[in-house]
Amino acid sequence: MATRLQHPEQPFFPDEPSGPHIKTSIPGPKSRQAIEDLNRVFDARSLNMMADYPHSYGNYLADPDGNLLLDVYSQIASIPVGYNNPSLRLAATSPEMADALINRPALGNFPPHNWTSILESGILKVAPKGLNQVFTAMAGSDANETAYKAAFMWKRRQQRGGPDVDFTPEEAETSMRNASPGSPQLSILSFRSAFHGRLFASLSTTRSKPIHKLDIPAFDWPQAPFPRLRYPLEEHVEENRSEEQHCLEETERLIQEWHLPPAAVVIEPIQAEGGDNHATSYFFQGLRALTRKHNILMIVDEVQTGIGATGKFWAHEHWDLQDPPDIVTFSKKAQTAGYYYGNLELRPNRPYRQFNTWMGDPARAILFRAIVGEIERLDLVENTKDTGKYLYHGLERLAGKFPEEVINLRGRDRGTFIAWDSPRREEVLRKAKEIGINLGGSGERAVRLRPMLVFQKHHGELEPFEGFV
């Protein structure tokens, strides 16, 4: 896909396979039997391929038939440092991990004595600038859902007059009937084509595909337009600036006029599931200014963009904001979940208001600590930045050569968070798998690259990868 490396790099996995190996069709006979067996007890209709994880290694995903694919999708962007990473295996077999697994605590009531240490040496060690508090959760949807709750409680506390003002009897009574004022008439503003999860509040802010939302009751919450940029960016500067300004103006109109006033705006740095839609720093800086102007929170959903994928640890670092977002949610590559915040007013004024049995998982927090260690040891954020430039340059050449196949190439200077539109996307994904490349799609016609942080330039040189693109 790109020109050959003049100086071969040191591989992160010295004994990693030298390339994809395809023995059978996918799925092959053993996989088809395993799928049939699984479907008797578990809905397997969304299955992409049956995996053999003990035989997967580094950037390569194995299946039961002995096929070995270069994985540039990485479990929907959630595997950070390679399959069967030795450092993660060491952490997974430690006495500390065993204690966390067999004595899983109800963190809100019975946290382990070393929970502070686990948080400060892992999750909080890489907290976004200005955000030194964390609420741990179970998954990305859960992280967003609890972030929304924090925003609503913060807003109502302001409206009520402060943390020490007690709830009224009317608020208590109406809350049990899902009625105002106990259940307030507020909202979360999201953007068209956004994806924030599949629980009830998070699904109400998800706007990516109808199949995610059909038949599910939803809140009547506003959606603002997300910029639709034209590419190449350098050839459409004025048009794109006008588009972003229009989106900011419409966002402000909705903040001011929607019949359920927003307590927060939630936004992804890159709309991943919605089609890999980007915006410039101008738009995000303008959005931050609007949230300050109208006294609402800015929640940045870094579930897919976080943990180094864009060439910075957190994608919102690319925006050069004067002050940080109020809340940043995370999951996927962290292998745990939750949200960061800095303002102590985002802690509820009473215990048990932001609570559940697990409130996260120490075992997963320990694993994230090991992931952070690998990222630092191997300088993987810098690797992703450099590898992304290399991949983008190669794709840019191919887009020039085959403009009808590689359309709207995007992700320049965003690490390996790269995508393009294809007029025959499903065929591209199928043919890629046939030659040993596991790719993913997003939106209606985007092909997206979501490699692990250990994906290196030499993986982009592999003959099947070049031939496919």
Short mmCIF file of N, CA, C and O in Angstrom, two decimals, residues 151 154-156 158-159 186-187 189 191 224 245 247-258 260-265 285-298 323 326:
data_model
loop_
_atom_site.label_atom_id
_atom_site.label_comp_id
_atom_site.label_asym_id
_atom_site.label_seq_id
_atom_site.Cartn_x
_atom_site.Cartn_y
_atom_site.Cartn_z
N ALA A 151 -24.92 14.94 34.42
CA ALA A 151 -25.26 16.25 33.85
C ALA A 151 -26.62 16.73 34.35
O ALA A 151 -26.79 17.90 34.71
N TRP A 154 -26.41 17.74 38.03
CA TRP A 154 -25.67 19.02 38.13
C TRP A 154 -26.58 20.19 37.77
O TRP A 154 -26.62 21.21 38.49
N LYS A 155 -27.33 20.05 36.68
CA LYS A 155 -28.20 21.14 36.24
C LYS A 155 -29.33 21.39 37.25
O LYS A 155 -29.63 22.54 37.59
N ARG A 156 -29.94 20.35 37.74
CA ARG A 156 -31.04 20.54 38.70
C ARG A 156 -30.53 21.11 40.02
O ARG A 156 -31.22 21.89 40.67
N GLN A 158 -28.12 23.26 40.30
CA GLN A 158 -28.01 24.69 40.02
C GLN A 158 -29.38 25.36 40.10
O GLN A 158 -29.54 26.42 40.72
N GLN A 159 -30.37 24.75 39.43
CA GLN A 159 -31.70 25.34 39.40
C GLN A 159 -32.35 25.38 40.78
O GLN A 159 -33.11 26.29 41.10
N LEU A 186 -35.78 18.00 30.90
CA LEU A 186 -34.46 18.34 30.39
C LEU A 186 -34.07 17.35 29.30
O LEU A 186 -34.73 16.33 29.10
N SER A 187 -32.98 17.64 28.62
CA SER A 187 -32.54 16.77 27.53
C SER A 187 -31.03 16.77 27.42
O SER A 187 -30.33 17.54 28.09
N LEU A 189 -28.40 17.07 24.14
CA LEU A 189 -28.32 17.35 22.70
C LEU A 189 -27.20 16.51 22.09
O LEU A 189 -26.06 16.53 22.58
N PHE A 191 -25.86 14.74 17.96
CA PHE A 191 -25.69 15.16 16.56
C PHE A 191 -26.13 14.06 15.60
O PHE A 191 -26.04 12.87 15.91
N ALA A 224 -28.59 18.02 16.53
CA ALA A 224 -28.06 19.10 15.69
C ALA A 224 -27.34 18.49 14.49
O ALA A 224 -26.91 17.34 14.53
N GLN A 245 -19.85 26.54 10.43
CA GLN A 245 -20.51 27.69 11.05
C GLN A 245 -22.03 27.51 11.06
O GLN A 245 -22.70 27.81 12.06
N CYS A 247 -23.60 24.67 11.20
CA CYS A 247 -23.91 23.65 12.21
C CYS A 247 -23.84 24.25 13.62
O CYS A 247 -24.66 23.90 14.49
N LEU A 248 -22.88 25.14 13.86
CA LEU A 248 -22.81 25.80 15.16
C LEU A 248 -24.03 26.69 15.40
O LEU A 248 -24.59 26.71 16.51
N GLU A 249 -24.45 27.40 14.37
CA GLU A 249 -25.63 28.27 14.52
C GLU A 249 -26.88 27.45 14.79
O GLU A 249 -27.71 27.83 15.63
N GLU A 250 -27.03 26.34 14.13
CA GLU A 250 -28.20 25.50 14.36
C GLU A 250 -28.14 24.85 15.75
O GLU A 250 -29.18 24.70 16.41
N THR A 251 -26.94 24.49 16.18
CA THR A 251 -26.78 23.95 17.54
C THR A 251 -27.22 24.98 18.57
O THR A 251 -27.95 24.65 19.52
N GLU A 252 -26.79 26.23 18.40
CA GLU A 252 -27.18 27.25 19.36
C GLU A 252 -28.69 27.48 19.33
O GLU A 252 -29.31 27.68 20.39
N ARG A 253 -29.28 27.44 18.15
CA ARG A 253 -30.73 27.62 18.07
C ARG A 253 -31.45 26.54 18.86
O ARG A 253 -32.40 26.82 19.61
N LEU A 254 -31.00 25.29 18.74
CA LEU A 254 -31.62 24.19 19.46
C LEU A 254 -31.42 24.32 20.96
O LEU A 254 -32.33 24.03 21.75
N ILE A 255 -30.23 24.75 21.37
CA ILE A 255 -29.97 24.96 22.80
C ILE A 255 -30.95 25.98 23.37
O ILE A 255 -31.49 25.81 24.47
N GLN A 256 -31.22 27.01 22.60
CA GLN A 256 -32.08 28.10 23.08
C GLN A 256 -33.57 27.80 22.95
O GLN A 256 -34.37 28.27 23.77
N GLU A 257 -33.96 27.01 21.94
CA GLU A 257 -35.37 26.91 21.62
C GLU A 257 -36.00 25.54 21.88
O GLU A 257 -37.23 25.44 21.91
N TRP A 258 -35.22 24.48 22.06
CA TRP A 258 -35.83 23.16 22.21
C TRP A 258 -36.70 23.14 23.46
O TRP A 258 -36.34 23.68 24.49
N LEU A 260 -37.41 20.96 25.57
CA LEU A 260 -36.76 20.33 26.74
C LEU A 260 -35.32 20.84 26.77
O LEU A 260 -34.47 20.35 26.02
N PRO A 261 -35.01 21.82 27.59
CA PRO A 261 -33.68 22.46 27.53
C PRO A 261 -32.56 21.45 27.76
O PRO A 261 -32.64 20.63 28.68
N PRO A 262 -31.51 21.49 26.94
CA PRO A 262 -30.39 20.57 27.14
C PRO A 262 -29.59 20.91 28.40
O PRO A 262 -29.30 22.08 28.67
N ALA A 263 -29.26 19.87 29.16
CA ALA A 263 -28.32 20.02 30.27
C ALA A 263 -26.89 19.84 29.79
O ALA A 263 -25.95 20.27 30.46
N ALA A 264 -26.72 19.18 28.63
CA ALA A 264 -25.39 18.90 28.10
C ALA A 264 -25.47 18.65 26.61
O ALA A 264 -26.53 18.31 26.07
N VAL A 265 -24.33 18.81 25.98
CA VAL A 265 -24.12 18.40 24.59
C VAL A 265 -23.16 17.22 24.63
O VAL A 265 -22.15 17.25 25.34
N GLN A 285 -14.00 23.97 18.92
CA GLN A 285 -13.77 25.15 19.75
C GLN A 285 -15.03 26.01 19.84
O GLN A 285 -15.37 26.53 20.91
N GLY A 286 -15.73 26.13 18.72
CA GLY A 286 -16.98 26.88 18.72
C GLY A 286 -18.04 26.22 19.58
O GLY A 286 -18.81 26.89 20.28
N LEU A 287 -18.07 24.88 19.54
CA LEU A 287 -19.04 24.15 20.36
C LEU A 287 -18.73 24.35 21.85
O LEU A 287 -19.65 24.53 22.66
N ARG A 288 -17.44 24.31 22.20
CA ARG A 288 -17.09 24.53 23.60
C ARG A 288 -17.50 25.93 24.05
O ARG A 288 -18.01 26.10 25.17
N ALA A 289 -17.33 26.90 23.19
CA ALA A 289 -17.74 28.27 23.52
C ALA A 289 -19.25 28.35 23.74
O ALA A 289 -19.72 29.05 24.65
N LEU A 290 -20.02 27.61 22.94
CA LEU A 290 -21.47 27.62 23.11
C LEU A 290 -21.88 27.00 24.44
O LEU A 290 -22.79 27.50 25.12
N THR A 291 -21.23 25.91 24.83
CA THR A 291 -21.60 25.29 26.11
C THR A 291 -21.27 26.21 27.27
O THR A 291 -22.02 26.26 28.26
N ARG A 292 -20.19 26.95 27.18
CA ARG A 292 -19.86 27.92 28.23
C ARG A 292 -20.88 29.07 28.24
O ARG A 292 -21.36 29.50 29.29
N LYS A 293 -21.19 29.56 27.06
CA LYS A 293 -22.11 30.70 26.94
C LYS A 293 -23.47 30.37 27.53
O LYS A 293 -24.10 31.22 28.20
N HIS A 294 -23.95 29.13 27.32
CA HIS A 294 -25.30 28.78 27.73
C HIS A 294 -25.34 27.91 28.99
O HIS A 294 -26.40 27.37 29.34
N ASN A 295 -24.19 27.80 29.66
CA ASN A 295 -24.13 27.10 30.95
C ASN A 295 -24.65 25.67 30.87
O ASN A 295 -25.51 25.24 31.65
N ILE A 296 -24.17 24.95 29.90
CA ILE A 296 -24.45 23.52 29.80
C ILE A 296 -23.13 22.78 29.68
O ILE A 296 -22.09 23.37 29.37
N LEU A 297 -23.16 21.48 29.92
CA LEU A 297 -21.93 20.69 29.93
C LEU A 297 -21.55 20.22 28.53
O LEU A 297 -22.41 20.02 27.66
N MET A 298 -20.25 20.03 28.33
CA MET A 298 -19.75 19.41 27.11
C MET A 298 -19.21 18.02 27.47
O MET A 298 -18.24 17.89 28.21
N ASP A 323 -10.13 25.42 27.59
CA ASP A 323 -10.41 24.69 28.82
C ASP A 323 -10.96 23.32 28.43
O ASP A 323 -11.55 23.15 27.36
N ASP A 326 -16.10 19.08 30.02
CA ASP A 326 -16.55 18.83 31.39
C ASP A 326 -16.47 17.35 31.75
O ASP A 326 -16.13 17.00 32.88
#
